mmCIF file of C-alpha atoms in Angstrom:
data_model
loop_
_atom_site.group_PDB
_atom_site.id
_atom_site.type_symbol
_atom_site.label_atom_id
_atom_site.label_comp_id
_atom_site.label_asym_id
_atom_site.label_seq_id
_atom_site.Cartn_x
_atom_site.Cartn_y
_atom_site.Cartn_z
ATOM 1 C CA MET L 38 0.255 -0.206 0.161
ATOM 2 C CA ALA L 39 1.390 3.367 -1.021
ATOM 3 C CA ARG L 40 0.981 6.644 0.882
ATOM 4 C CA LEU L 41 -0.173 9.220 -1.525
ATOM 5 C CA LEU L 42 -0.626 13.224 -0.750
ATOM 6 C CA LEU L 43 -3.008 14.764 -3.061
ATOM 7 C CA ILE L 44 -2.892 18.207 -3.293
ATOM 8 C CA GLU L 45 -5.877 19.737 -5.132
ATOM 9 C CA ASP L 46 -7.984 22.740 -4.428
ATOM 10 C CA ASP L 47 -11.170 21.602 -6.968
ATOM 11 C CA LEU L 48 -13.599 19.653 -4.324
ATOM 12 C CA THR L 49 -15.161 18.049 -7.475
ATOM 13 C CA ILE L 50 -11.924 16.645 -8.739
ATOM 14 C CA ARG L 51 -10.402 15.922 -5.147
ATOM 15 C CA THR L 52 -13.474 13.883 -3.774
ATOM 16 C CA PRO L 53 -13.568 11.221 -6.641
ATOM 17 C CA LEU L 54 -9.886 10.991 -6.969
ATOM 18 C CA LEU L 55 -9.588 10.122 -3.152
ATOM 19 C CA ARG L 56 -12.286 7.669 -3.404
ATOM 20 C CA GLY L 57 -10.828 5.871 -6.315
ATOM 21 C CA LEU L 58 -7.434 5.632 -5.178
ATOM 22 C CA ARG L 59 -8.365 4.578 -1.716
ATOM 23 C CA GLU L 60 -10.685 1.462 -3.448
ATOM 24 C CA ARG L 61 -7.428 0.698 -5.114
ATOM 25 C CA GLY L 62 -5.587 0.113 -1.907
ATOM 26 C CA HIS L 63 -3.681 3.309 -1.456
ATOM 27 C CA ALA L 64 -3.814 5.253 1.892
ATOM 28 C CA VAL L 65 -4.380 8.851 0.343
ATOM 29 C CA ALA L 66 -4.236 12.287 2.214
ATOM 30 C CA ALA L 67 -5.239 15.497 0.798
ATOM 31 C CA ALA L 68 -4.598 19.160 0.892
ATOM 32 C CA SER L 69 -6.415 21.933 -0.984
ATOM 33 C CA THR L 70 -3.712 24.778 -0.891
ATOM 34 C CA ALA L 71 0.114 24.783 -1.766
ATOM 35 C CA MET L 72 1.535 25.698 1.662
ATOM 36 C CA ALA L 73 -0.787 22.981 3.343
ATOM 37 C CA GLY L 74 0.471 20.429 0.820
ATOM 38 C CA LEU L 75 4.052 21.490 1.689
ATOM 39 C CA ARG L 76 3.494 21.042 5.351
ATOM 40 C CA ASP L 77 1.933 17.619 4.910
ATOM 41 C CA ALA L 78 4.434 16.421 2.411
ATOM 42 C CA LEU L 79 7.279 17.429 4.916
ATOM 43 C CA ASP L 80 5.655 16.269 8.240
ATOM 44 C CA ASP L 81 3.988 12.953 6.815
ATOM 45 C CA ARG L 82 6.642 12.162 4.307
ATOM 46 C CA PRO L 83 4.624 10.393 1.593
ATOM 47 C CA ASP L 84 5.484 7.986 -0.822
ATOM 48 C CA LEU L 85 4.187 10.220 -3.879
ATOM 49 C CA VAL L 86 2.709 13.656 -4.016
ATOM 50 C CA VAL L 87 0.110 14.447 -7.073
ATOM 51 C CA LEU L 88 0.228 17.981 -7.267
ATOM 52 C CA ASP L 89 -2.319 20.324 -8.943
ATOM 53 C CA LEU L 90 -0.859 23.381 -10.570
ATOM 54 C CA GLY L 91 -3.723 25.589 -10.169
ATOM 55 C CA LEU L 92 -3.696 26.088 -6.507
ATOM 56 C CA PRO L 93 -5.305 29.088 -5.050
ATOM 57 C CA ASP L 94 -2.496 30.589 -2.785
ATOM 58 C CA LEU L 95 0.645 29.671 -4.891
ATOM 59 C CA ASP L 96 1.581 28.548 -8.334
ATOM 60 C CA GLY L 97 2.110 24.718 -8.557
ATOM 61 C CA ARG L 98 5.469 24.879 -10.315
ATOM 62 C CA GLU L 99 6.726 27.214 -7.597
ATOM 63 C CA LEU L 100 5.363 24.596 -5.105
ATOM 64 C CA LEU L 101 7.173 22.047 -6.807
ATOM 65 C CA ARG L 102 10.299 23.860 -6.839
ATOM 66 C CA MET L 103 9.956 24.445 -2.962
ATOM 67 C CA LEU L 104 9.553 20.634 -2.579
ATOM 68 C CA ARG L 105 12.475 20.038 -4.811
ATOM 69 C CA ALA L 106 14.646 22.067 -2.522
ATOM 70 C CA VAL L 107 13.956 19.810 0.669
ATOM 71 C CA SER L 108 12.829 16.646 -1.024
ATOM 72 C CA SER L 109 13.250 14.110 -3.373
ATOM 73 C CA VAL L 110 9.910 12.416 -2.920
ATOM 74 C CA PRO L 111 8.078 11.541 -6.401
ATOM 75 C CA VAL L 112 5.806 14.149 -8.086
ATOM 76 C CA ILE L 113 3.099 13.398 -10.528
ATOM 77 C CA VAL L 114 2.001 16.921 -11.652
ATOM 78 C CA ALA L 115 -1.604 17.481 -12.727
ATOM 79 C CA THR L 116 -1.997 20.136 -15.884
ATOM 80 C CA ALA L 117 -4.758 20.705 -17.825
ATOM 81 C CA ARG L 118 -2.301 21.802 -20.692
ATOM 82 C CA ASP L 119 -1.000 18.758 -22.896
ATOM 83 C CA ASP L 120 1.285 21.369 -25.175
ATOM 84 C CA GLU L 121 4.924 20.385 -24.960
ATOM 85 C CA ALA L 122 5.868 23.527 -23.800
ATOM 86 C CA GLU L 123 4.221 23.131 -20.598
ATOM 87 C CA ILE L 124 5.294 19.447 -20.308
ATOM 88 C CA VAL L 125 9.067 20.699 -20.231
ATOM 89 C CA ARG L 126 8.520 23.592 -17.868
ATOM 90 C CA VAL L 127 7.073 20.840 -15.162
ATOM 91 C CA LEU L 128 9.713 18.429 -15.891
ATOM 92 C CA ASP L 129 12.408 21.145 -15.566
ATOM 93 C CA ALA L 130 11.107 22.035 -12.191
ATOM 94 C CA GLY L 131 11.672 18.710 -10.894
ATOM 95 C CA ALA L 132 8.227 16.769 -11.635
ATOM 96 C CA ASP L 133 8.652 12.743 -12.129
ATOM 97 C CA ASP L 134 5.515 12.743 -14.469
ATOM 98 C CA TYR L 135 2.480 14.287 -15.414
ATOM 99 C CA VAL L 136 -1.086 13.490 -16.193
ATOM 100 C CA VAL L 137 -3.410 15.941 -18.479
ATOM 101 C CA LYS L 138 -6.898 16.802 -16.944
ATOM 102 C CA PRO L 139 -9.539 15.394 -17.125
ATOM 103 C CA PHE L 140 -8.005 11.885 -15.890
ATOM 104 C CA THR L 141 -9.722 9.139 -13.785
ATOM 105 C CA ALA L 142 -8.470 7.692 -10.462
ATOM 106 C CA ALA L 143 -7.583 4.425 -12.654
ATOM 107 C CA GLN L 144 -5.348 6.635 -14.863
ATOM 108 C CA LEU L 145 -3.713 8.010 -11.981
ATOM 109 C CA ASP L 146 -3.345 4.625 -10.196
ATOM 110 C CA ALA L 147 -1.554 3.526 -13.352
ATOM 111 C CA ARG L 148 0.892 6.794 -13.251
ATOM 112 C CA ALA L 149 1.775 6.219 -9.739
ATOM 113 C CA ARG L 150 2.370 2.420 -9.704
ATOM 114 C CA ALA L 151 4.661 3.066 -12.560
ATOM 115 C CA VAL L 152 6.775 5.816 -10.734
ATOM 116 C CA LEU L 153 6.549 3.921 -7.707
ATOM 117 C CA ARG L 154 7.761 0.646 -9.311
ATOM 118 C CA ARG L 155 11.241 1.228 -9.454
ATOM 119 C CA GLY L 156 11.664 2.284 -5.699
ATOM 120 C CA PRO L 157 13.389 0.594 -2.948
ATOM 121 C CA ALA L 158 10.599 -2.040 -2.421
ATOM 122 C CA GLY L 159 11.267 -3.407 -5.974
ATOM 123 C CA VAL L 160 14.935 -3.601 -6.084
ATOM 124 C CA ASP L 161 16.373 -7.023 -5.520
ATOM 125 C CA ALA L 162 18.522 -6.850 -2.501
ATOM 126 C CA GLN L 163 21.002 -9.205 -4.067
ATOM 127 C CA ASP L 164 21.484 -7.120 -7.308
ATOM 128 C CA PRO L 165 25.116 -5.919 -7.053
ATOM 129 C CA SER L 166 26.258 -2.336 -7.578
ATOM 130 C CA LEU L 167 26.902 -1.121 -11.191
ATOM 131 C CA VAL L 168 30.428 0.119 -11.794
ATOM 132 C CA VAL L 169 31.314 2.379 -14.928
ATOM 133 C CA GLY L 170 34.493 3.884 -14.533
ATOM 134 C CA GLY L 171 34.287 6.122 -11.806
ATOM 135 C CA LEU L 172 30.530 5.810 -11.311
ATOM 136 C CA ARG L 173 29.101 3.567 -8.939
ATOM 137 C CA VAL L 174 25.301 2.732 -8.880
ATOM 138 C CA ASP L 175 23.956 0.900 -5.977
ATOM 139 C CA PRO L 176 20.141 -0.077 -6.372
ATOM 140 C CA ARG L 177 20.164 -1.346 -2.709
ATOM 141 C CA SER L 178 20.729 2.061 -1.230
ATOM 142 C CA ARG L 179 19.745 3.995 -4.382
ATOM 143 C CA GLN L 180 22.818 6.018 -3.896
ATOM 144 C CA VAL L 181 25.124 7.204 -6.955
ATOM 145 C CA THR L 182 28.640 7.921 -6.130
ATOM 146 C CA LEU L 183 31.065 9.767 -8.967
ATOM 147 C CA ASP L 184 34.636 9.217 -8.126
ATOM 148 C CA GLY L 185 33.800 8.522 -4.536
ATOM 149 C CA THR L 186 31.499 11.389 -3.792
ATOM 150 C CA LEU L 187 27.848 10.993 -3.490
ATOM 151 C CA VAL L 188 25.518 12.386 -6.434
ATOM 152 C CA GLU L 189 22.247 13.469 -5.358
ATOM 153 C CA LEU L 190 19.684 12.307 -7.685
ATOM 154 C CA THR L 191 16.048 12.378 -8.209
ATOM 155 C CA PRO L 192 14.322 9.183 -8.237
ATOM 156 C CA ARG L 193 13.722 9.186 -11.784
ATOM 157 C CA GLU L 194 17.022 10.245 -12.512
ATOM 158 C CA PHE L 195 18.310 7.500 -10.664
ATOM 159 C CA ASP L 196 16.177 4.857 -12.295
ATOM 160 C CA LEU L 197 17.331 6.518 -15.857
ATOM 161 C CA LEU L 198 21.379 6.120 -14.519
ATOM 162 C CA HIS L 199 20.521 2.685 -13.312
ATOM 163 C CA HIS L 200 19.145 1.425 -16.478
ATOM 164 C CA LEU L 201 21.893 2.755 -18.440
ATOM 165 C CA ALA L 202 24.698 1.452 -16.212
ATOM 166 C CA GLY L 203 23.253 -1.793 -16.597
ATOM 167 C CA ARG L 204 24.029 -1.568 -20.505
ATOM 168 C CA PRO L 205 27.470 -0.048 -20.601
ATOM 169 C CA GLY L 206 28.711 0.762 -24.101
ATOM 170 C CA GLN L 207 25.208 0.102 -25.523
ATOM 171 C CA VAL L 208 23.359 2.301 -27.535
ATOM 172 C CA VAL L 209 20.011 2.479 -25.486
ATOM 173 C CA THR L 210 16.992 4.356 -27.623
ATOM 174 C CA LYS L 211 14.577 6.541 -26.183
ATOM 175 C CA ARG L 212 11.553 4.048 -26.782
ATOM 176 C CA GLU L 213 13.171 1.702 -24.759
ATOM 177 C CA LEU L 214 14.210 4.165 -21.903
ATOM 178 C CA LEU L 215 10.249 5.437 -21.964
ATOM 179 C CA THR L 216 9.118 1.838 -22.159
ATOM 180 C CA GLU L 217 11.423 0.644 -19.272
ATOM 181 C CA VAL L 218 12.266 3.575 -17.007
ATOM 182 C CA TRP L 219 8.801 5.357 -17.474
ATOM 183 C CA GLN L 220 6.840 2.132 -17.960
ATOM 184 C CA ILE L 221 4.960 4.019 -21.130
ATOM 185 C CA PRO L 222 5.073 0.999 -23.664
ATOM 186 C CA TYR L 223 2.906 3.028 -26.325
ATOM 187 C CA GLY L 224 5.900 5.723 -26.551
ATOM 188 C CA GLY L 225 5.938 9.441 -25.362
ATOM 189 C CA ALA L 226 7.637 12.842 -25.609
ATOM 190 C CA ASP L 227 11.313 12.496 -26.472
ATOM 191 C CA LYS L 228 11.539 15.604 -24.579
ATOM 192 C CA THR L 229 10.885 13.813 -21.316
ATOM 193 C CA VAL L 230 14.044 11.705 -21.789
ATOM 194 C CA ASP L 231 15.951 14.862 -23.181
ATOM 195 C CA VAL L 232 15.185 16.671 -19.970
ATOM 196 C CA HIS L 233 16.247 14.053 -17.694
ATOM 197 C CA LEU L 234 19.528 13.163 -19.746
ATOM 198 C CA SER L 235 20.396 17.159 -19.199
ATOM 199 C CA TRP L 236 20.093 17.061 -15.705
ATOM 200 C CA LEU L 237 21.938 14.028 -15.283
ATOM 201 C CA ARG L 238 24.870 15.352 -17.444
ATOM 202 C CA ARG L 239 24.745 18.635 -15.129
ATOM 203 C CA LYS L 240 24.945 16.332 -11.783
ATOM 204 C CA LEU L 241 27.486 14.396 -13.371
ATOM 205 C CA GLY L 242 29.411 17.359 -14.151
ATOM 206 C CA GLU L 243 29.422 17.073 -18.277
ATOM 207 C CA THR L 244 27.382 18.594 -21.038
ATOM 208 C CA ALA L 245 26.134 17.258 -24.254
ATOM 209 C CA GLN L 246 28.842 19.327 -25.854
ATOM 210 C CA GLN L 247 31.571 17.670 -23.634
ATOM 211 C CA PRO L 248 30.335 14.417 -22.861
ATOM 212 C CA ARG L 249 32.505 12.207 -20.226
ATOM 213 C CA TYR L 250 29.794 9.291 -19.330
ATOM 214 C CA LEU L 251 26.502 10.095 -21.372
ATOM 215 C CA HIS L 252 27.104 10.321 -25.078
ATOM 216 C CA THR L 253 24.278 11.234 -27.390
ATOM 217 C CA VAL L 254 23.991 8.899 -30.518
ATOM 218 C CA ARG L 255 21.804 11.261 -33.007
ATOM 219 C CA GLY L 256 18.806 10.080 -34.031
ATOM 220 C CA VAL L 257 19.230 6.709 -32.133
ATOM 221 C CA GLY L 258 19.523 7.218 -28.560
ATOM 222 C CA VAL L 259 22.190 7.391 -25.601
ATOM 223 C CA ARG L 260 25.239 5.220 -24.795
ATOM 224 C CA LEU L 261 26.716 5.194 -20.964
ATOM 225 C CA GLU L 262 30.512 4.207 -21.150
ATOM 226 C CA ALA L 263 33.578 5.166 -18.988
ATOM 227 C CA PRO L 264 35.603 7.958 -20.098
ATOM 228 C CA ALA L 265 38.289 6.889 -22.097
ATOM 229 C CA VAL L 266 42.033 6.798 -20.085
ATOM 230 C CA ARG L 267 44.276 9.283 -21.443
ATOM 231 C CA PRO L 268 48.097 7.942 -21.853
#
């Protein structure tokens, strides 16, 4: 049973979602304002937050940035806009996934389970760390170190890096990443992958123009490999 926090001010949306998610076995709390949601997220430490962007006291993206500054809890953003620019903005702000209104409790449940599926409870305790050059990815603790230094990643960033580290030297397509990491078998927006790869590169101290570990193969996907050792 997952503990979810639903931050939604519209009672006509909040009530059926609460009922539907609880019927599907989740423990769900709700908040109707941004500040109440932030307080509940920090005090109750839910497994996942569902965040509406149109809140009465604060823009949802601003709340997401505040939450990201103090917590790595997975966040699914609920938005009424389905344009690419809006989606990129919420992903840039730190969302792990998004749903476009209107949506049902069943759809949200599927998204929540997909986001949580690769959490600590789903990790094989016997699975060894993956090591690529100076990069170590430990699925047991869900920690990443680079040359011995801890790298702080969001849950989605960790899942993405773990998937790539399990295939060192191989070109992994964006479709595969969407299917295996985002659990979206029908495909999706490549921008979702691009944004998260950009975040990973920044945290690994590299850029697309000057890669060390993450190498873009134009028109195909991305390859993770250890930096070449200079003679």
